[in-house]
PDB file of C-alpha atoms in Angstrom:
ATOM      1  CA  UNK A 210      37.357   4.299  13.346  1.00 84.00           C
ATOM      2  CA  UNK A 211      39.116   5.979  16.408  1.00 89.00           C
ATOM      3  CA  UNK A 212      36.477   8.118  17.364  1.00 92.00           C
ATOM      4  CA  UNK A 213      34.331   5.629  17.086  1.00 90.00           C
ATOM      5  CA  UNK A 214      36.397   3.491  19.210  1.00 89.00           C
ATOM      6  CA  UNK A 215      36.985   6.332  21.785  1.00 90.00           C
ATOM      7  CA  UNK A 216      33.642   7.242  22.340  1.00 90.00           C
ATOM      8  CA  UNK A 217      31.514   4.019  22.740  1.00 87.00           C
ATOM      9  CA  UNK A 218      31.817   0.430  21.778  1.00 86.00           C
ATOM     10  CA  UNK A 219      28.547   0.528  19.609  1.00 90.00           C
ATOM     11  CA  UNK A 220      29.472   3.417  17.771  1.00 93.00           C
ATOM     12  CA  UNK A 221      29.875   3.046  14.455  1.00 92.00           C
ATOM     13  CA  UNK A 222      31.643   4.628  11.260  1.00 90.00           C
ATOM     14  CA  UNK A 223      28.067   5.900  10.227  1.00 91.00           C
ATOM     15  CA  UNK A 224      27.552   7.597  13.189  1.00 94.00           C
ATOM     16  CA  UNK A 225      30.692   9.837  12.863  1.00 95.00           C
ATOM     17  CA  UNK A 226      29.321  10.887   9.504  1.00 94.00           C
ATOM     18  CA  UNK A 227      25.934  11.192  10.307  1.00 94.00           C
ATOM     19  CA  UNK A 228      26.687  13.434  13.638  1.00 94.00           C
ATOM     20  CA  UNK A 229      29.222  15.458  11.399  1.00 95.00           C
ATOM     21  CA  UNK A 230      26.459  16.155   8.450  1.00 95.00           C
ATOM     22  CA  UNK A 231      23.887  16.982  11.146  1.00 94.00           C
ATOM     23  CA  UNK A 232      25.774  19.790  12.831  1.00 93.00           C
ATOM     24  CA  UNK A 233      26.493  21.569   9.262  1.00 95.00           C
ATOM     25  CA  UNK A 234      22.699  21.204   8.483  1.00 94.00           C
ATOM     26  CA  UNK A 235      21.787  22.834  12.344  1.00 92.00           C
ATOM     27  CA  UNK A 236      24.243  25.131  11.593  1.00 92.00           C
ATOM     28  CA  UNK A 237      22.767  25.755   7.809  1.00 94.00           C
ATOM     29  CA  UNK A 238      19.309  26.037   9.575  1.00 91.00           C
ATOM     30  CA  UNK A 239      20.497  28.757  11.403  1.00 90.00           C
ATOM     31  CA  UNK A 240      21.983  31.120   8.998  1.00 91.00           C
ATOM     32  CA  UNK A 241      19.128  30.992   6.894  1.00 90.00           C
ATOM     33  CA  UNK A 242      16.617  31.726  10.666  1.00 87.00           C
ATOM     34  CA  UNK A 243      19.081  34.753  10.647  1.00 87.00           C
ATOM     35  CA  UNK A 244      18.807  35.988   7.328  1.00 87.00           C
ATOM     36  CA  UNK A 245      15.111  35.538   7.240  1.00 84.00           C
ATOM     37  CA  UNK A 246      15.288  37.962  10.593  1.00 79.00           C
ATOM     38  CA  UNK A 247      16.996  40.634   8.507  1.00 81.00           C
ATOM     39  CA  UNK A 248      14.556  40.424   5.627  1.00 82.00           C
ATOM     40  CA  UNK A 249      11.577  40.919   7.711  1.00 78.00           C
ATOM     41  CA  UNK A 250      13.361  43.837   9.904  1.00 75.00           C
ATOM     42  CA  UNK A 251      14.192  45.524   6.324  1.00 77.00           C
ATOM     43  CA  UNK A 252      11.031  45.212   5.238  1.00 77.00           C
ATOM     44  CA  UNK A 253       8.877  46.565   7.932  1.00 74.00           C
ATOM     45  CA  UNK A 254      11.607  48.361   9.957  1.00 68.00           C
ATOM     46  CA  UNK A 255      11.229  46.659  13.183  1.00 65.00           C
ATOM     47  CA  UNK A 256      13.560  44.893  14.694  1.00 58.00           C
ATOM     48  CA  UNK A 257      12.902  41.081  14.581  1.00 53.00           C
ATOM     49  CA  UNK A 258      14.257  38.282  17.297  1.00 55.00           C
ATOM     50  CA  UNK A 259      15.342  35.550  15.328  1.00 49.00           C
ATOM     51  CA  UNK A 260      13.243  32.897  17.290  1.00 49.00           C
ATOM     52  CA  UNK A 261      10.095  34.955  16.557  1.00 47.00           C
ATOM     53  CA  UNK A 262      10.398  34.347  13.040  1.00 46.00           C
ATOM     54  CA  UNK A 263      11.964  31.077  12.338  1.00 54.00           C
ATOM     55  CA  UNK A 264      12.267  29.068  16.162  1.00 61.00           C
ATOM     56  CA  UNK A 265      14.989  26.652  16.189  1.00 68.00           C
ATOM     57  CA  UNK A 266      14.337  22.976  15.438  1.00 72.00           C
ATOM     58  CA  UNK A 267      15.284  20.432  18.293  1.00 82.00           C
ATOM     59  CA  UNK A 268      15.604  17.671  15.503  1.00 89.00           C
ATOM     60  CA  UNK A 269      16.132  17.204  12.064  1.00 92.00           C
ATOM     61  CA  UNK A 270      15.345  14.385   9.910  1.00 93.00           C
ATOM     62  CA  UNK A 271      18.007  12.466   7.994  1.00 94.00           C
ATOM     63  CA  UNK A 272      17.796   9.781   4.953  1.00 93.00           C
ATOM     64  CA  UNK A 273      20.333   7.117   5.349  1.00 91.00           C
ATOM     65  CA  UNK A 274      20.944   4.760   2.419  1.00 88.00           C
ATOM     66  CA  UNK A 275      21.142   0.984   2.867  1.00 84.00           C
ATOM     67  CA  UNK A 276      22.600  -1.414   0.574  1.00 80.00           C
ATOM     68  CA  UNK A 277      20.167  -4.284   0.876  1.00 80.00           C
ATOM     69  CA  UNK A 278      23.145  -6.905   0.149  1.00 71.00           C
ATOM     70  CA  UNK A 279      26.125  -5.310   2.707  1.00 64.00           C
ATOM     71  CA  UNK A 280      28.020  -3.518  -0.541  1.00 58.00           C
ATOM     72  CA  UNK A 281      28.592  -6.638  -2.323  1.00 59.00           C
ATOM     73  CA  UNK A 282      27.334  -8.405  -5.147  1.00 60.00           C
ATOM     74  CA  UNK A 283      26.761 -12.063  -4.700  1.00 62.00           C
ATOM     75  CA  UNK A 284      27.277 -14.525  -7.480  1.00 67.00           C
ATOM     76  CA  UNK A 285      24.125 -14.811  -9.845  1.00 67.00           C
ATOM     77  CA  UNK A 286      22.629 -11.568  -9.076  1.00 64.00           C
ATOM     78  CA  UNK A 287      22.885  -8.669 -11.184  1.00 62.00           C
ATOM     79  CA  UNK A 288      24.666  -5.434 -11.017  1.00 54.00           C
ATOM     80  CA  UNK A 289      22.142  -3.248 -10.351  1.00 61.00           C
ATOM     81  CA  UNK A 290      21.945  -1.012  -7.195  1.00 68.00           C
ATOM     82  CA  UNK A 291      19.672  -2.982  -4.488  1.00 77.00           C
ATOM     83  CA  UNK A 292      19.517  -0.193  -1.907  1.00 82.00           C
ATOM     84  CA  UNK A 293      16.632   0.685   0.644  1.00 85.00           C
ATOM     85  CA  UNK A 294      16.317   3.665   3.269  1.00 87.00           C
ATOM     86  CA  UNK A 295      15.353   4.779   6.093  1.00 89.00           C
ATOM     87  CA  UNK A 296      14.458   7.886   7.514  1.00 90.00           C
ATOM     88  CA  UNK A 297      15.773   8.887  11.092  1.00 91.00           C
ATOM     89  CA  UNK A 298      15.488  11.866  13.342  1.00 91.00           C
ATOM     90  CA  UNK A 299      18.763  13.175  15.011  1.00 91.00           C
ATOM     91  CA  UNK A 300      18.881  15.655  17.452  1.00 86.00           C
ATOM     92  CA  UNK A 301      20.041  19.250  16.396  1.00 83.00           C
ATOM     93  CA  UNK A 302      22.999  20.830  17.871  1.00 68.00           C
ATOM     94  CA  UNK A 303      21.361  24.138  18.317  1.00 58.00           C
ATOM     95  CA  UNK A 304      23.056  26.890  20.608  1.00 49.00           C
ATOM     96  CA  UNK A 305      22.067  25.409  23.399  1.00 44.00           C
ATOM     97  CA  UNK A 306      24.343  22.493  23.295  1.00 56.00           C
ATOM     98  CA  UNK A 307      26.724  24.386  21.413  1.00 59.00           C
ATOM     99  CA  UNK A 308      29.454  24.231  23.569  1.00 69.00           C
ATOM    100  CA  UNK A 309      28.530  20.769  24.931  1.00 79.00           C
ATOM    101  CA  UNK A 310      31.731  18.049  23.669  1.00 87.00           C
ATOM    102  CA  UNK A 311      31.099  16.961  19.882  1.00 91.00           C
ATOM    103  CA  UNK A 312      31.120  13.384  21.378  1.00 92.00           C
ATOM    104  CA  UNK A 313      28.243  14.067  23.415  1.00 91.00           C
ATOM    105  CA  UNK A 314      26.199  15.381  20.107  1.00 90.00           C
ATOM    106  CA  UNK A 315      27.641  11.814  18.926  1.00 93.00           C
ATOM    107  CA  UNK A 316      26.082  10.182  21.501  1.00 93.00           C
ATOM    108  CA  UNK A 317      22.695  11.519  21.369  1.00 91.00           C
ATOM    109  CA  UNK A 318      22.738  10.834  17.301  1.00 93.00           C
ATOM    110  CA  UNK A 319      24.255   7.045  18.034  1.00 93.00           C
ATOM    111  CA  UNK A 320      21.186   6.678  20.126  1.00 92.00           C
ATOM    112  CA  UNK A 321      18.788   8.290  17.588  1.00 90.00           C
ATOM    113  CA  UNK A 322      19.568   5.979  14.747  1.00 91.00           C
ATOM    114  CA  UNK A 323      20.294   2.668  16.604  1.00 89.00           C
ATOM    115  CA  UNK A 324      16.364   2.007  16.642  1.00 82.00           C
ATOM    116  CA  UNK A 325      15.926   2.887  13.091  1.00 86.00           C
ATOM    117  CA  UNK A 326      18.110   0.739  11.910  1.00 81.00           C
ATOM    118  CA  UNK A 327      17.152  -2.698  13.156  1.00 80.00           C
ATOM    119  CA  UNK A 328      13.347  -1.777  11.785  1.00 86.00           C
ATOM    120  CA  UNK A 329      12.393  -2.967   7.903  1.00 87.00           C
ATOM    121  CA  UNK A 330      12.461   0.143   6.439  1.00 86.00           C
ATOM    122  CA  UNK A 331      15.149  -0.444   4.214  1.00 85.00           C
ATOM    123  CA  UNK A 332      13.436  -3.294   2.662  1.00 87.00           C
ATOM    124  CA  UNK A 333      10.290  -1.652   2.671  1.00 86.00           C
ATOM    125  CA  UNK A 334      11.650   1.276   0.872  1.00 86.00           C
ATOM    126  CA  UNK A 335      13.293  -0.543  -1.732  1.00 85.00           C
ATOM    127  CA  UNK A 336      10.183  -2.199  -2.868  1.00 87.00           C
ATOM    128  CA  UNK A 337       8.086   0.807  -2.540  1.00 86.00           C
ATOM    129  CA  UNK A 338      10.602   2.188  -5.015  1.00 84.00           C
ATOM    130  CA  UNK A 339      10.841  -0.555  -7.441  1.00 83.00           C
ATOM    131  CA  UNK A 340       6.701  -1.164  -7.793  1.00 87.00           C
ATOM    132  CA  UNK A 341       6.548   2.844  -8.016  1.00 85.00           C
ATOM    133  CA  UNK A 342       9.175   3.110 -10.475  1.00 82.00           C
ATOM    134  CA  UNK A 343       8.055   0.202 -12.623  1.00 87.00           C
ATOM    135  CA  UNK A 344       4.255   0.235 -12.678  1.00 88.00           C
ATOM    136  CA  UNK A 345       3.366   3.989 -11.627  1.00 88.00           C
ATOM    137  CA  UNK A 346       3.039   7.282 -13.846  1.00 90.00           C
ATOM    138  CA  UNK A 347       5.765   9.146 -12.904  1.00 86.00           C
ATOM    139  CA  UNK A 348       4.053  12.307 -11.524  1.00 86.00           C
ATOM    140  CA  UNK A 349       2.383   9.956  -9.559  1.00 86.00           C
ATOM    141  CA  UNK A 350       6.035   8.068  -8.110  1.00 83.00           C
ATOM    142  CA  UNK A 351       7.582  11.672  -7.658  1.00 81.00           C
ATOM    143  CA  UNK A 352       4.443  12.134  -5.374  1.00 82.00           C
ATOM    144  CA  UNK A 353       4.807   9.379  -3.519  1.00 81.00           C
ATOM    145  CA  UNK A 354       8.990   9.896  -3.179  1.00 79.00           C
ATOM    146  CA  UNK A 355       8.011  13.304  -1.994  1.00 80.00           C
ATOM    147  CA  UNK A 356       6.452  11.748   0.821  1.00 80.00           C
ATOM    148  CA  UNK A 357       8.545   9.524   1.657  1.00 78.00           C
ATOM    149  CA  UNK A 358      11.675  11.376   2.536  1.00 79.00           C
ATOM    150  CA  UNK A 359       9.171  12.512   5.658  1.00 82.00           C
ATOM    151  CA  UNK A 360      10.801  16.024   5.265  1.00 88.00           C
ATOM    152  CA  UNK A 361      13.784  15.141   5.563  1.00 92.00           C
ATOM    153  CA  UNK A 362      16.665  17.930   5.296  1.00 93.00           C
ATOM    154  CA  UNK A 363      19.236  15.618   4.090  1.00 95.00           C
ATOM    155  CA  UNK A 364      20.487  12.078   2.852  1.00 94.00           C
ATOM    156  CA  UNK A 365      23.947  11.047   3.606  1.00 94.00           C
ATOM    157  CA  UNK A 366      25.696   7.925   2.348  1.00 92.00           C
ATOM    158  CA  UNK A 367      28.903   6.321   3.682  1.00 88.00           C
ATOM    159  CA  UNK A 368      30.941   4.306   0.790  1.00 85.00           C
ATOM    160  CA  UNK A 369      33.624   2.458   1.361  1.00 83.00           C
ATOM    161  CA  UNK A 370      35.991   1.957  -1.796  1.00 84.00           C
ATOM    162  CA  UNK A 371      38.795   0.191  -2.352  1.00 87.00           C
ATOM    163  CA  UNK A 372      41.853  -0.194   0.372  1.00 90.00           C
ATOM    164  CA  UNK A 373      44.112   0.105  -2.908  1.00 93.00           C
ATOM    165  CA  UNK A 374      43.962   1.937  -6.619  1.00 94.00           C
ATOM    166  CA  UNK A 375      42.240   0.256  -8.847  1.00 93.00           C
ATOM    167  CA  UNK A 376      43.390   0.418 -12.831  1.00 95.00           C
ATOM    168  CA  UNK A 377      41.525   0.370 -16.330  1.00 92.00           C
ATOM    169  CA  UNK A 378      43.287  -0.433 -19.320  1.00 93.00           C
ATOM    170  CA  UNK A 379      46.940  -0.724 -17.302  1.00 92.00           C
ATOM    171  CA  UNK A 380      46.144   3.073 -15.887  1.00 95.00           C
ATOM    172  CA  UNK A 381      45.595   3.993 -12.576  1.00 95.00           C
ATOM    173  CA  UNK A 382      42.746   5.801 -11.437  1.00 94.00           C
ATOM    174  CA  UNK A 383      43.731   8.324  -8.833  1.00 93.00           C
ATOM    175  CA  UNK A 384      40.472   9.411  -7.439  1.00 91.00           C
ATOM    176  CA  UNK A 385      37.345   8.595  -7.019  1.00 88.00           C
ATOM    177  CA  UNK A 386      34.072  10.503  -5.807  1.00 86.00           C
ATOM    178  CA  UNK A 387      30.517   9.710  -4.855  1.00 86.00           C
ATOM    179  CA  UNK A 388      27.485  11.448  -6.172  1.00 87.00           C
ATOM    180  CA  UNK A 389      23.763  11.280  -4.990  1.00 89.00           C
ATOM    181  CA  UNK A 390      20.963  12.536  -7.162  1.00 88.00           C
ATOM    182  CA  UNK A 391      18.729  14.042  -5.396  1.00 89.00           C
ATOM    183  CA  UNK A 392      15.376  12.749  -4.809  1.00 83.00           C
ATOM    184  CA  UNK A 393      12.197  14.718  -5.674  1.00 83.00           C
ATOM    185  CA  UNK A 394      11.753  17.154  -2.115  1.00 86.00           C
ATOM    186  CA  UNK A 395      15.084  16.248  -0.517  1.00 91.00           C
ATOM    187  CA  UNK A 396      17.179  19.224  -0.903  1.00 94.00           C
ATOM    188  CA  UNK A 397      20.824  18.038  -0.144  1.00 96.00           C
ATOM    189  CA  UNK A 398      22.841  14.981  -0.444  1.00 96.00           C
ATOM    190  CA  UNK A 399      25.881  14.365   1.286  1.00 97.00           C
ATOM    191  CA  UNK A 400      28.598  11.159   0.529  1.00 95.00           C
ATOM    192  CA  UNK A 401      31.463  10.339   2.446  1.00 93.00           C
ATOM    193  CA  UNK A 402      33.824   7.791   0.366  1.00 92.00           C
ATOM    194  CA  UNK A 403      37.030   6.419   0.949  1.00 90.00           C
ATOM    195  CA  UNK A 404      39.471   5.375  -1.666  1.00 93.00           C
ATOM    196  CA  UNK A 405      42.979   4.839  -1.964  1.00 92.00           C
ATOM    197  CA  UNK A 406      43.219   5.362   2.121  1.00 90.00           C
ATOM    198  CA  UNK A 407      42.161   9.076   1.145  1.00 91.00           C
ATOM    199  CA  UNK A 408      38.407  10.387   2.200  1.00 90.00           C
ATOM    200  CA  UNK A 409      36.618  12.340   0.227  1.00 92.00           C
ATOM    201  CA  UNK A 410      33.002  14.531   1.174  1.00 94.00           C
ATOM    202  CA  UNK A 411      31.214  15.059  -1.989  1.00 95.00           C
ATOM    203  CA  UNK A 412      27.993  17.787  -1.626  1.00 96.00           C
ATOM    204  CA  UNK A 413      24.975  17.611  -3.956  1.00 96.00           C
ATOM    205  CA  UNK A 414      22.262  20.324  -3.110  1.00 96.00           C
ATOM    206  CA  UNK A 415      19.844  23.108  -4.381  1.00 96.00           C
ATOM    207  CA  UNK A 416      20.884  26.379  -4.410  1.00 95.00           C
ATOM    208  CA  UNK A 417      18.481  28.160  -2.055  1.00 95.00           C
ATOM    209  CA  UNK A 418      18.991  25.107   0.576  1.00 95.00           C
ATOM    210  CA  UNK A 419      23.002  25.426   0.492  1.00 96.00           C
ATOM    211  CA  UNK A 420      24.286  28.950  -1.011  1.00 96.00           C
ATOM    212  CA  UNK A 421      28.158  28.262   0.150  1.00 97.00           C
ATOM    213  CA  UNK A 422      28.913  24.954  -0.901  1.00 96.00           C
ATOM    214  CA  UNK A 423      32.322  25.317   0.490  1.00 96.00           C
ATOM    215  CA  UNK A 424      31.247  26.730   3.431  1.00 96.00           C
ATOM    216  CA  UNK A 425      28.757  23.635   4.555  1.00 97.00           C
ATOM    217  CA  UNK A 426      31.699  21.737   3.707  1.00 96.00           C
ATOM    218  CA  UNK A 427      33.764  23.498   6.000  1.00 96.00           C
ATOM    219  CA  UNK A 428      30.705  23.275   8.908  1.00 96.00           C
ATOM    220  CA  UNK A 429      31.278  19.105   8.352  1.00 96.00           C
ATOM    221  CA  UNK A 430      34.987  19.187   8.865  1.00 95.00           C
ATOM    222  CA  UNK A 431      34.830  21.434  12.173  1.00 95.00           C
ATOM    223  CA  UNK A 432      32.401  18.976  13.885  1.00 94.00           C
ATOM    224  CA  UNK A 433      35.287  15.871  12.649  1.00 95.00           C
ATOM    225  CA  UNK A 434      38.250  18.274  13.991  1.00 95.00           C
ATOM    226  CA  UNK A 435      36.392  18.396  17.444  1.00 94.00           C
ATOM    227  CA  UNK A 436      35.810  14.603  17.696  1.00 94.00           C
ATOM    228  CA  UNK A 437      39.022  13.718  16.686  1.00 94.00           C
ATOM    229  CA  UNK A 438      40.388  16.271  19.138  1.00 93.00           C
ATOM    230  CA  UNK A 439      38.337  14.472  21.956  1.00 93.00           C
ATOM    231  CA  UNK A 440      39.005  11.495  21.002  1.00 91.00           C
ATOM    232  CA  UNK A 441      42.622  11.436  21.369  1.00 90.00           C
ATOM    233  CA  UNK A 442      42.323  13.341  25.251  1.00 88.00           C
ATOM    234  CA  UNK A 443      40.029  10.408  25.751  1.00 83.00           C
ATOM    235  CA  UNK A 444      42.594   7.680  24.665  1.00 79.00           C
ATOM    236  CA  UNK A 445      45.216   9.294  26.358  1.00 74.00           C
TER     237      UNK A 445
END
């Protein structure tokens, strides 16, 4: 909430996250653009600029999950999950802006997913999902959720839990973590959840998409060290 506050009035909690997942992906992106370089220099023993064989992206796309009814479960409706998406393309922080303040990457994202999320695609999606899941073969619904994620590289979903710890049967439960299955083509799934006033980042992904699990992790945190660092010289 204080980066958000420090860098713009309309920036919100989502924002932080999604800038933060977005630089690990760019970042992801480009290991893999150098490794490919290597392999294709070892096998035909000339040396291989990495922008001849893989170019850099300038965006990436992103799923962002939407609970339909804010995160809460009004009386007379059922438990089950009513949650759209929507599909948004960030900017990626390639080398060029590398050195460029983490708040201006913020900015840019902000700005890329204010749009998106005033459109109907979150209701659209959830319906698509429901008449696909119900009344379509499922070869035919992982098709069409193929599709959908419009090539996206990643989804990441912001859950807020509760301020306090909850208890079952008089014991306390001490921690609690997200998880989000992927999706049929979307190779990585990212949730940031709070609980207990502790934060947790919880990864999902295939193996060829993130080899170093901890190591995207750690991507995610040094974006959030560098906003919070501008943040406070900006509040000071």
């Amino acid at each position: 909430k204080a980066i958000a506050r420090a860098v713009g009035p309309k920036i919100t909690i989502n924002d932080v996250f999604v800038s933060c997942v977005s630089a690990a992906v760019t970042r992801q992106l480009e290991e893999h653009r150098e490794r490919a370089a290597v392999m294709k220099e070892a096998s035909t023993g000339q040396s291989q600029e990495t922008e001849v064989v893989h170019p850099a992206k300038s965006s990436i796309n992103v799923v962002v999950p939407v609970h339909l009814m804010g995160g809460i479960i009004p009386e007379g409706y059922s438990i089950g999950n009513k949650i759209g998406a929507f599909v948004a393309r960030v900017p990626a922080h390639t080398e060029v802006d590398s050195t460029a303040p983490a708040s201006d990457r913020l900015l840019s994202v902000h700005t890329s997913l204010a749009s998106v999320k005033r459109s109907p695609a979150p209701i659209l999606s959830y319906l698509a999902a429901r008449v696909a899941a119900d009344y379509l073969p499922e070869s035919l619904a992982k098709r069409l959720f193929r599709g959908a994620n419009a090539n996206a590289a990643v989804a990441i979903s912001n859950a807020r839990g509760w301020d306090k710890k909850v208890h079952i049967d008089s014991r306390p439960v001490e921690s609690a973590h997200g998880f989000l299955p992927l999706p049929p083509g979307l190779p990585c799934g990212v949730v940031v959840q709070s609980y207990a006033g502790v934060v947790s980042i919880s990864l999902t992904a295939e193996k060829w998409a993130v080899p170093d699990a901890d190591r995207f992790v750690g991507w995610i945190l040094d974006e959030y060290v560098a906003l919070c660092e501008e943040s406070r010289q900006r509040m000071r």
